[in-house]
Amino acid sequence: MVYILDTHALVWYVTADKRLGQGARTALESVDAGDNQAIIPIIVFGEILYLEERKRISVKLDELIERVKTNDNYVIAPLTLEIVNEARKVKEVAELFDRMIVATALVYNGVLVTRDLVLRKAKEVETVW
């Protein structure tokens, strides 16, 4: 299975935050075990940079990048025109970065790992938390 990670899912998994949902934890453990693949939209790293600079998270962007680069089951998805065009279909998600994350899930035909209730209600994509 292919999982698409949003910012909270990645940060909270790496930091063992108790707010991570059990479904999300199980999905990411299966990725670490080599049973599944995780796709991380590049925009997630932009959000992590923003949060790090404002000291809203304890983990560093460089640590997350290194962790992802050392595990072949994690793939960084670039922002492409295909994803931007797919975002047009995601009308009920107003926030642009969130639309790009949902669109990435559509392009990669993956399950979106998110706590965001707006994204979980998006009818275009399957979610887990």
Tab-separated table of N, CA and C in Angstrom:
chain	number	residue	atom	x	y	z
A	1	MET	N	0.840	-1.172	0.000
A	1	MET	CA	0.000	0.000	0.000
A	1	MET	C	0.888	1.240	0.000
A	2	VAL	N	0.370	2.299	-0.587
A	2	VAL	CA	1.080	3.572	-0.632
A	2	VAL	C	0.361	4.552	0.294
A	3	TYR	N	1.119	5.141	1.200
A	3	TYR	CA	0.591	6.153	2.109
A	3	TYR	C	1.184	7.507	1.748
A	4	ILE	N	0.337	8.528	1.764
A	4	ILE	CA	0.779	9.904	1.548
A	4	ILE	C	0.738	10.585	2.911
A	5	LEU	N	1.860	11.163	3.328
A	5	LEU	CA	1.946	11.729	4.673
A	5	LEU	C	1.721	13.234	4.666
A	6	ASP	N	0.910	13.694	5.625
A	6	ASP	CA	0.843	15.128	5.830
A	6	ASP	C	1.850	15.514	6.907
A	7	THR	N	1.937	16.775	7.201
A	7	THR	CA	2.972	17.285	8.100
A	7	THR	C	2.862	16.703	9.500
A	8	HIS	N	1.670	16.731	10.084
A	8	HIS	CA	1.506	16.196	11.440
A	8	HIS	C	1.887	14.725	11.512
A	9	ALA	N	1.476	13.962	10.527
A	9	ALA	CA	1.773	12.525	10.544
A	9	ALA	C	3.276	12.281	10.594
A	10	LEU	N	4.022	12.959	9.749
A	10	LEU	CA	5.470	12.758	9.708
A	10	LEU	C	6.139	13.241	10.992
A	11	VAL	N	5.844	14.459	11.401
A	11	VAL	CA	6.493	15.030	12.590
A	11	VAL	C	6.134	14.239	13.839
A	12	TRP	N	4.875	13.936	14.016
A	12	TRP	CA	4.459	13.238	15.240
A	12	TRP	C	4.949	11.798	15.271
A	13	TYR	N	5.088	11.165	14.119
A	13	TYR	CA	5.631	9.805	14.110
A	13	TYR	C	7.103	9.819	14.509
A	14	VAL	N	7.861	10.706	13.915
A	14	VAL	CA	9.302	10.774	14.186
A	14	VAL	C	9.576	11.165	15.638
A	15	THR	N	8.725	12.008	16.205
A	15	THR	CA	8.934	12.461	17.584
A	15	THR	C	8.178	11.612	18.604
A	16	ALA	N	7.539	10.539	18.164
A	16	ALA	CA	6.771	9.642	19.042
A	16	ALA	C	5.722	10.405	19.850
A	17	ASP	N	5.094	11.369	19.213
A	17	ASP	CA	4.062	12.174	19.864
A	17	ASP	C	2.815	11.323	20.084
A	18	LYS	N	2.269	11.401	21.278
A	18	LYS	CA	1.100	10.592	21.629
A	18	LYS	C	-0.170	11.028	20.898
A	19	ARG	N	-0.139	12.173	20.270
A	19	ARG	CA	-1.309	12.635	19.516
A	19	ARG	C	-1.456	11.924	18.173
A	20	LEU	N	-0.432	11.193	17.749
A	20	LEU	CA	-0.512	10.446	16.494
A	20	LEU	C	-1.587	9.375	16.620
A	21	GLY	N	-2.507	9.335	15.669
A	21	GLY	CA	-3.575	8.349	15.694
A	21	GLY	C	-3.045	6.929	15.528
A	22	GLN	N	-3.789	5.968	16.074
A	22	GLN	CA	-3.347	4.572	16.008
A	22	GLN	C	-3.270	4.071	14.566
A	23	GLY	N	-4.223	4.464	13.730
A	23	GLY	CA	-4.172	4.062	12.326
A	23	GLY	C	-2.952	4.619	11.618
A	24	ALA	N	-2.611	5.867	11.941
A	24	ALA	CA	-1.417	6.493	11.365
A	24	ALA	C	-0.159	5.785	11.848
A	25	ARG	N	-0.107	5.487	13.127
A	25	ARG	CA	1.057	4.799	13.698
A	25	ARG	C	1.251	3.430	13.040
A	26	THR	N	0.169	2.690	12.905
A	26	THR	CA	0.236	1.368	12.281
A	26	THR	C	0.710	1.475	10.829
A	27	ALA	N	0.190	2.455	10.108
A	27	ALA	CA	0.598	2.650	8.710
A	27	ALA	C	2.088	2.945	8.616
A	28	LEU	N	2.581	3.842	9.448
A	28	LEU	CA	3.992	4.228	9.375
A	28	LEU	C	4.911	3.129	9.887
A	29	GLU	N	4.468	2.369	10.855
A	29	GLU	CA	5.268	1.218	11.294
A	29	GLU	C	5.397	0.204	10.166
A	30	SER	N	4.332	0.047	9.374
A	30	SER	CA	4.396	-0.886	8.242
A	30	SER	C	5.360	-0.379	7.167
A	31	VAL	N	5.478	0.929	7.036
A	31	VAL	CA	6.458	1.505	6.102
A	31	VAL	C	7.866	1.229	6.611
A	32	ASP	N	8.097	1.492	7.888
A	32	ASP	CA	9.425	1.236	8.468
A	32	ASP	C	9.809	-0.238	8.378
A	33	ALA	N	8.807	-1.117	8.448
A	33	ALA	CA	9.068	-2.556	8.363
A	33	ALA	C	9.315	-3.014	6.925
A	34	GLY	N	9.091	-2.130	5.960
A	34	GLY	CA	9.312	-2.484	4.561
A	34	GLY	C	8.106	-3.092	3.879
A	35	ASP	N	6.963	-3.091	4.544
A	35	ASP	CA	5.761	-3.693	3.977
A	35	ASP	C	4.998	-2.751	3.054
A	36	ASN	N	5.163	-1.460	3.243
A	36	ASN	CA	4.452	-0.451	2.461
A	36	ASN	C	5.385	0.705	2.140
A	37	GLN	N	4.875	1.655	1.365
A	37	GLN	CA	5.671	2.805	0.955
A	37	GLN	C	4.986	4.087	1.418
A	38	ALA	N	5.790	5.076	1.798
A	38	ALA	CA	5.271	6.392	2.169
A	38	ALA	C	5.774	7.423	1.167
A	39	ILE	N	4.850	8.220	0.678
A	39	ILE	CA	5.170	9.330	-0.207
A	39	ILE	C	5.000	10.607	0.615
A	40	ILE	N	6.018	11.448	0.575
A	40	ILE	CA	5.953	12.711	1.313
A	40	ILE	C	5.974	13.850	0.301
A	41	PRO	N	4.858	14.576	0.186
A	41	PRO	CA	4.846	15.714	-0.731
A	41	PRO	C	5.901	16.740	-0.320
A	42	ILE	N	6.609	17.292	-1.273
A	42	ILE	CA	7.669	18.260	-0.980
A	42	ILE	C	7.130	19.437	-0.179
A	43	ILE	N	5.878	19.773	-0.376
A	43	ILE	CA	5.274	20.891	0.348
A	43	ILE	C	5.269	20.636	1.856
A	44	VAL	N	5.240	19.375	2.268
A	44	VAL	CA	5.310	19.028	3.693
A	44	VAL	C	6.626	19.518	4.285
A	45	PHE	N	7.701	19.380	3.536
A	45	PHE	CA	8.991	19.862	4.044
A	45	PHE	C	9.008	21.389	4.139
A	46	GLY	N	8.290	22.055	3.245
A	46	GLY	CA	8.144	23.504	3.353
A	46	GLY	C	7.405	23.893	4.621
A	47	GLU	N	6.352	23.155	4.951
A	47	GLU	CA	5.620	23.421	6.186
A	47	GLU	C	6.487	23.142	7.413
A	48	ILE	N	7.279	22.092	7.352
A	48	ILE	CA	8.170	21.764	8.474
A	48	ILE	C	9.204	22.871	8.662
A	49	LEU	N	9.743	23.392	7.584
A	49	LEU	CA	10.678	24.515	7.674
A	49	LEU	C	10.017	25.700	8.371
A	50	TYR	N	8.804	26.010	7.966
A	50	TYR	CA	8.047	27.113	8.565
A	50	TYR	C	7.867	26.886	10.067
A	51	LEU	N	7.457	25.685	10.450
A	51	LEU	CA	7.244	25.368	11.867
A	51	LEU	C	8.548	25.400	12.658
A	52	GLU	N	9.623	24.906	12.057
A	52	GLU	CA	10.925	24.926	12.734
A	52	GLU	C	11.386	26.361	12.973
A	53	GLU	N	11.266	27.201	11.970
A	53	GLU	CA	11.716	28.589	12.104
A	53	GLU	C	10.931	29.355	13.165
A	54	ARG	N	9.696	28.965	13.384
A	54	ARG	CA	8.872	29.613	14.394
A	54	ARG	C	8.905	28.877	15.731
A	55	LYS	N	9.796	27.884	15.812
A	55	LYS	CA	10.010	27.103	17.037
A	55	LYS	C	8.717	26.452	17.548
A	56	ARG	N	7.911	25.963	16.604
A	56	ARG	CA	6.660	25.291	16.959
A	56	ARG	C	6.805	23.775	16.976
A	57	ILE	N	7.965	23.271	16.532
A	57	ILE	CA	8.262	21.841	16.608
A	57	ILE	C	9.682	21.670	17.131
A	58	SER	N	9.929	20.520	17.747
A	58	SER	CA	11.256	20.278	18.324
A	58	SER	C	12.206	19.602	17.340
A	59	VAL	N	11.674	18.874	16.388
A	59	VAL	CA	12.517	18.163	15.428
A	59	VAL	C	13.018	19.147	14.368
A	60	LYS	N	14.199	18.893	13.871
A	60	LYS	CA	14.810	19.756	12.862
A	60	LYS	C	14.540	19.211	11.461
A	61	LEU	N	14.369	20.118	10.524
A	61	LEU	CA	14.134	19.741	9.131
A	61	LEU	C	15.234	18.819	8.624
A	62	ASP	N	16.485	19.151	8.913
A	62	ASP	CA	17.603	18.324	8.442
A	62	ASP	C	17.527	16.896	8.977
A	63	GLU	N	17.075	16.733	10.220
A	63	GLU	CA	16.927	15.389	10.801
A	63	GLU	C	15.870	14.589	10.041
A	64	LEU	N	14.764	15.238	9.721
A	64	LEU	CA	13.698	14.550	8.987
A	64	LEU	C	14.149	14.169	7.584
A	65	ILE	N	14.829	15.078	6.927
A	65	ILE	CA	15.321	14.786	5.576
A	65	ILE	C	16.284	13.607	5.612
A	66	GLU	N	17.181	13.604	6.570
A	66	GLU	CA	18.153	12.505	6.683
A	66	GLU	C	17.451	11.177	6.945
A	67	ARG	N	16.461	11.201	7.820
A	67	ARG	CA	15.722	9.966	8.116
A	67	ARG	C	15.027	9.433	6.866
A	68	VAL	N	14.429	10.309	6.116
A	68	VAL	CA	13.728	9.907	4.896
A	68	VAL	C	14.714	9.387	3.855
A	69	LYS	N	15.837	10.058	3.705
A	69	LYS	CA	16.819	9.663	2.695
A	69	LYS	C	17.476	8.323	3.001
A	70	THR	N	17.488	7.905	4.251
A	70	THR	CA	18.152	6.651	4.613
A	70	THR	C	17.208	5.454	4.593
A	71	ASN	N	15.949	5.661	4.226
A	71	ASN	CA	14.990	4.566	4.167
A	71	ASN	C	14.334	4.578	2.788
A	72	ASP	N	14.589	3.546	2.004
A	72	ASP	CA	14.066	3.479	0.637
A	72	ASP	C	12.547	3.382	0.572
A	73	ASN	N	11.891	3.120	1.689
A	73	ASN	CA	10.437	3.023	1.700
A	73	ASN	C	9.761	4.391	1.766
A	74	TYR	N	10.568	5.436	1.959
A	74	TYR	CA	10.063	6.810	1.954
A	74	TYR	C	10.520	7.487	0.668
A	75	VAL	N	9.586	8.149	-0.006
A	75	VAL	CA	9.879	8.829	-1.266
A	75	VAL	C	9.364	10.263	-1.163
A	76	ILE	N	10.182	11.208	-1.586
A	76	ILE	CA	9.761	12.604	-1.612
A	76	ILE	C	9.142	12.886	-2.974
A	77	ALA	N	7.894	13.350	-2.962
A	77	ALA	CA	7.182	13.642	-4.208
A	77	ALA	C	7.347	15.113	-4.557
A	78	PRO	N	7.874	15.402	-5.743
A	78	PRO	CA	7.994	16.801	-6.164
A	78	PRO	C	6.617	17.384	-6.480
A	79	LEU	N	6.535	18.690	-6.466
A	79	LEU	CA	5.316	19.362	-6.896
A	79	LEU	C	5.373	19.481	-8.413
A	80	THR	N	4.445	18.823	-9.076
A	80	THR	CA	4.434	18.780	-10.539
A	80	THR	C	3.177	19.449	-11.089
A	81	LEU	N	3.178	19.698	-12.380
A	81	LEU	CA	1.978	20.247	-13.015
A	81	LEU	C	0.805	19.281	-12.906
A	82	GLU	N	1.088	17.999	-12.951
A	82	GLU	CA	0.021	17.007	-12.795
A	82	GLU	C	-0.657	17.162	-11.437
A	83	ILE	N	0.129	17.370	-10.395
A	83	ILE	CA	-0.436	17.554	-9.057
A	83	ILE	C	-1.221	18.860	-8.987
A	84	VAL	N	-0.680	19.928	-9.546
A	84	VAL	CA	-1.383	21.215	-9.551
A	84	VAL	C	-2.718	21.083	-10.280
A	85	ASN	N	-2.736	20.417	-11.419
A	85	ASN	CA	-3.986	20.215	-12.154
A	85	ASN	C	-4.961	19.350	-11.375
A	86	GLU	N	-4.456	18.340	-10.695
A	86	GLU	CA	-5.316	17.460	-9.896
A	86	GLU	C	-5.938	18.237	-8.734
A	87	ALA	N	-5.238	19.235	-8.230
A	87	ALA	CA	-5.741	20.043	-7.110
A	87	ALA	C	-7.029	20.780	-7.477
A	88	ARG	N	-7.256	20.997	-8.755
A	88	ARG	CA	-8.504	21.646	-9.189
A	88	ARG	C	-9.734	20.851	-8.780
A	89	LYS	N	-9.584	19.546	-8.641
A	89	LYS	CA	-10.709	18.673	-8.295
A	89	LYS	C	-11.053	18.728	-6.809
A	90	VAL	N	-10.174	19.283	-6.016
A	90	VAL	CA	-10.327	19.252	-4.557
A	90	VAL	C	-10.945	20.576	-4.106
A	91	LYS	N	-12.191	20.773	-4.435
A	91	LYS	CA	-12.869	22.054	-4.207
A	91	LYS	C	-13.147	22.334	-2.729
A	92	GLU	N	-13.424	21.306	-1.943
A	92	GLU	CA	-13.833	21.545	-0.553
A	92	GLU	C	-12.665	21.837	0.387
A	93	VAL	N	-11.438	21.742	-0.097
A	93	VAL	CA	-10.258	22.071	0.711
A	93	VAL	C	-9.768	23.443	0.252
A	94	ALA	N	-9.927	24.445	1.114
A	94	ALA	CA	-9.606	25.821	0.731
A	94	ALA	C	-8.110	26.122	0.787
A	95	GLU	N	-7.420	25.602	1.773
A	95	GLU	CA	-6.007	25.936	1.996
A	95	GLU	C	-5.149	25.305	0.905
A	96	LEU	N	-4.343	26.124	0.234
A	96	LEU	CA	-3.607	25.690	-0.954
A	96	LEU	C	-2.654	24.534	-0.677
A	97	PHE	N	-1.842	24.611	0.382
A	97	PHE	CA	-0.894	23.530	0.667
A	97	PHE	C	-1.637	22.219	0.915
A	98	ASP	N	-2.747	22.293	1.637
A	98	ASP	CA	-3.536	21.087	1.894
A	98	ASP	C	-4.093	20.507	0.599
A	99	ARG	N	-4.513	21.367	-0.306
A	99	ARG	CA	-5.014	20.890	-1.605
A	99	ARG	C	-3.922	20.150	-2.361
A	100	MET	N	-2.702	20.643	-2.281
A	100	MET	CA	-1.586	19.993	-2.972
A	100	MET	C	-1.284	18.627	-2.352
A	101	ILE	N	-1.441	18.514	-1.044
A	101	ILE	CA	-1.221	17.224	-0.376
A	101	ILE	C	-2.292	16.225	-0.811
A	102	VAL	N	-3.552	16.656	-0.829
A	102	VAL	CA	-4.632	15.777	-1.294
A	102	VAL	C	-4.411	15.406	-2.758
A	103	ALA	N	-4.027	16.368	-3.576
A	103	ALA	CA	-3.777	16.100	-4.997
A	103	ALA	C	-2.638	15.105	-5.177
A	104	THR	N	-1.633	15.177	-4.326
A	104	THR	CA	-0.537	14.203	-4.385
A	104	THR	C	-1.070	12.805	-4.114
A	105	ALA	N	-1.968	12.686	-3.144
A	105	ALA	CA	-2.577	11.382	-2.855
A	105	ALA	C	-3.352	10.868	-4.063
A	106	LEU	N	-4.014	11.748	-4.765
A	106	LEU	CA	-4.759	11.338	-5.955
A	106	LEU	C	-3.824	10.879	-7.065
A	107	VAL	N	-2.767	11.632	-7.308
A	107	VAL	CA	-1.824	11.286	-8.381
A	107	VAL	C	-1.137	9.961	-8.095
A	108	TYR	N	-0.753	9.735	-6.845
A	108	TYR	CA	-0.042	8.505	-6.481
A	108	TYR	C	-0.993	7.375	-6.072
A	109	ASN	N	-2.302	7.654	-6.134
A	109	ASN	CA	-3.310	6.658	-5.774
A	109	ASN	C	-3.023	6.070	-4.392
A	110	GLY	N	-2.777	6.964	-3.434
A	110	GLY	CA	-2.411	6.530	-2.092
A	110	GLY	C	-3.448	6.901	-1.053
A	111	VAL	N	-3.266	6.344	0.121
A	111	VAL	CA	-4.103	6.640	1.280
A	111	VAL	C	-3.443	7.789	2.035
A	112	LEU	N	-4.193	8.845	2.281
A	112	LEU	CA	-3.657	10.022	2.952
A	112	LEU	C	-3.659	9.819	4.462
A	113	VAL	N	-2.496	9.974	5.076
A	113	VAL	CA	-2.359	9.856	6.531
A	113	VAL	C	-2.424	11.273	7.090
A	114	THR	N	-3.559	11.607	7.721
A	114	THR	CA	-3.782	12.971	8.199
A	114	THR	C	-4.724	13.005	9.385
A	115	ARG	N	-4.494	13.977	10.259
A	115	ARG	CA	-5.405	14.227	11.373
A	115	ARG	C	-6.380	15.340	11.023
A	116	ASP	N	-6.110	16.069	9.966
A	116	ASP	CA	-6.884	17.241	9.570
A	116	ASP	C	-8.301	16.823	9.161
A	117	LEU	N	-9.287	17.295	9.911
A	117	LEU	CA	-10.673	16.909	9.648
A	117	LEU	C	-11.158	17.367	8.279
A	118	VAL	N	-10.690	18.512	7.821
A	118	VAL	CA	-11.081	18.981	6.488
A	118	VAL	C	-10.580	18.008	5.430
A	119	LEU	N	-9.345	17.565	5.564
A	119	LEU	CA	-8.788	16.621	4.589
A	119	LEU	C	-9.462	15.260	4.707
A	120	ARG	N	-9.787	14.864	5.922
A	120	ARG	CA	-10.433	13.560	6.110
A	120	ARG	C	-11.834	13.535	5.519
A	121	LYS	N	-12.442	14.701	5.362
A	121	LYS	CA	-13.776	14.780	4.761
A	121	LYS	C	-13.725	14.908	3.237
A	122	ALA	N	-12.548	15.098	2.684
A	122	ALA	CA	-12.416	15.222	1.225
A	122	ALA	C	-12.839	13.909	0.571
A	123	LYS	N	-13.870	13.967	-0.223
A	123	LYS	CA	-14.441	12.739	-0.792
A	123	LYS	C	-13.558	12.108	-1.866
A	124	GLU	N	-12.601	12.856	-2.375
A	124	GLU	CA	-11.761	12.357	-3.465
A	124	GLU	C	-10.714	11.349	-3.022
A	125	VAL	N	-10.404	11.309	-1.728
A	125	VAL	CA	-9.256	10.526	-1.281
A	125	VAL	C	-9.587	9.726	-0.016
A	126	GLU	N	-9.008	8.530	0.066
A	126	GLU	CA	-9.139	7.707	1.272
A	126	GLU	C	-8.136	8.214	2.305
A	127	THR	N	-8.553	8.225	3.579
A	127	THR	CA	-7.666	8.703	4.639
A	127	THR	C	-7.599	7.698	5.778
A	128	VAL	N	-6.554	7.865	6.599
A	128	VAL	CA	-6.398	7.062	7.807
A	128	VAL	C	-5.804	7.958	8.877
A	129	TRP	N	-6.217	7.735	10.123
A	129	TRP	CA	-5.619	8.411	11.261
A	129	TRP	C	-5.731	7.512	12.477
